[in-house]
CSV table of N, CA and C in Angstrom, one decimal:
chain,number,residue,atom,x,y,z
A,978,MET,N,-8.2,-27.3,1.6
A,978,MET,CA,-8.3,-26.0,2.3
A,978,MET,C,-7.3,-25.0,1.7
A,979,ASP,N,-7.8,-24.2,0.8
A,979,ASP,CA,-6.9,-23.2,0.1
A,979,ASP,C,-7.1,-21.8,0.7
A,980,ILE,N,-7.7,-21.8,1.9
A,980,ILE,CA,-8.0,-20.5,2.5
A,980,ILE,C,-6.7,-19.8,2.9
A,981,LEU,N,-5.8,-20.6,3.6
A,981,LEU,CA,-4.5,-20.1,4.1
A,981,LEU,C,-3.5,-20.0,3.0
A,982,SER,N,-3.9,-20.4,1.8
A,982,SER,CA,-2.9,-20.5,0.7
A,982,SER,C,-3.1,-19.2,-0.2
A,983,GLY,N,-4.0,-18.4,0.2
A,983,GLY,CA,-4.3,-17.2,-0.6
A,983,GLY,C,-3.9,-15.9,0.1
A,984,PRO,N,-4.6,-14.8,-0.1
A,984,PRO,CA,-4.3,-13.5,0.5
A,984,PRO,C,-4.5,-13.6,2.0
A,985,ALA,N,-5.3,-14.5,2.4
A,985,ALA,CA,-5.6,-14.5,3.9
A,985,ALA,C,-4.3,-14.8,4.6
A,986,ARG,N,-3.5,-15.7,4.0
A,986,ARG,CA,-2.2,-16.1,4.7
A,986,ARG,C,-1.3,-14.9,4.7
A,987,VAL,N,-1.3,-14.1,3.6
A,987,VAL,CA,-0.4,-13.0,3.5
A,987,VAL,C,-0.8,-12.0,4.6
A,988,MET,N,-2.1,-11.8,4.9
A,988,MET,CA,-2.5,-10.9,5.9
A,988,MET,C,-2.1,-11.4,7.3
A,989,LEU,N,-2.2,-12.7,7.5
A,989,LEU,CA,-1.8,-13.2,8.8
A,989,LEU,C,-0.3,-13.1,9.0
A,990,VAL,N,0.5,-13.4,8.0
A,990,VAL,CA,2.0,-13.2,8.1
A,990,VAL,C,2.3,-11.8,8.3
A,991,SER,N,1.6,-10.9,7.7
A,991,SER,CA,1.9,-9.4,7.8
A,991,SER,C,1.6,-9.0,9.3
A,992,ASP,N,0.5,-9.6,9.8
A,992,ASP,CA,0.1,-9.2,11.2
A,992,ASP,C,1.2,-9.7,12.1
A,993,LEU,N,1.7,-11.0,11.9
A,993,LEU,CA,2.7,-11.5,12.8
A,993,LEU,C,4.0,-10.7,12.7
A,994,ASP,N,4.3,-10.3,11.5
A,994,ASP,CA,5.5,-9.5,11.3
A,994,ASP,C,5.4,-8.2,12.0
A,995,HIS,N,4.2,-7.6,12.0
A,995,HIS,CA,4.1,-6.3,12.7
A,995,HIS,C,4.1,-6.5,14.2
A,996,THR,N,3.7,-7.7,14.7
A,996,THR,CA,3.7,-7.9,16.1
A,996,THR,C,5.2,-8.0,16.6
A,997,MET,N,6.0,-8.6,15.7
A,997,MET,CA,7.4,-8.7,16.1
A,997,MET,C,8.1,-7.4,16.0
């Protein structure tokens, strides 16, 4: 599973960062 290891993970992290 390399889906969360790519740009998708960056987008998720960015989303979480914005939520905080």
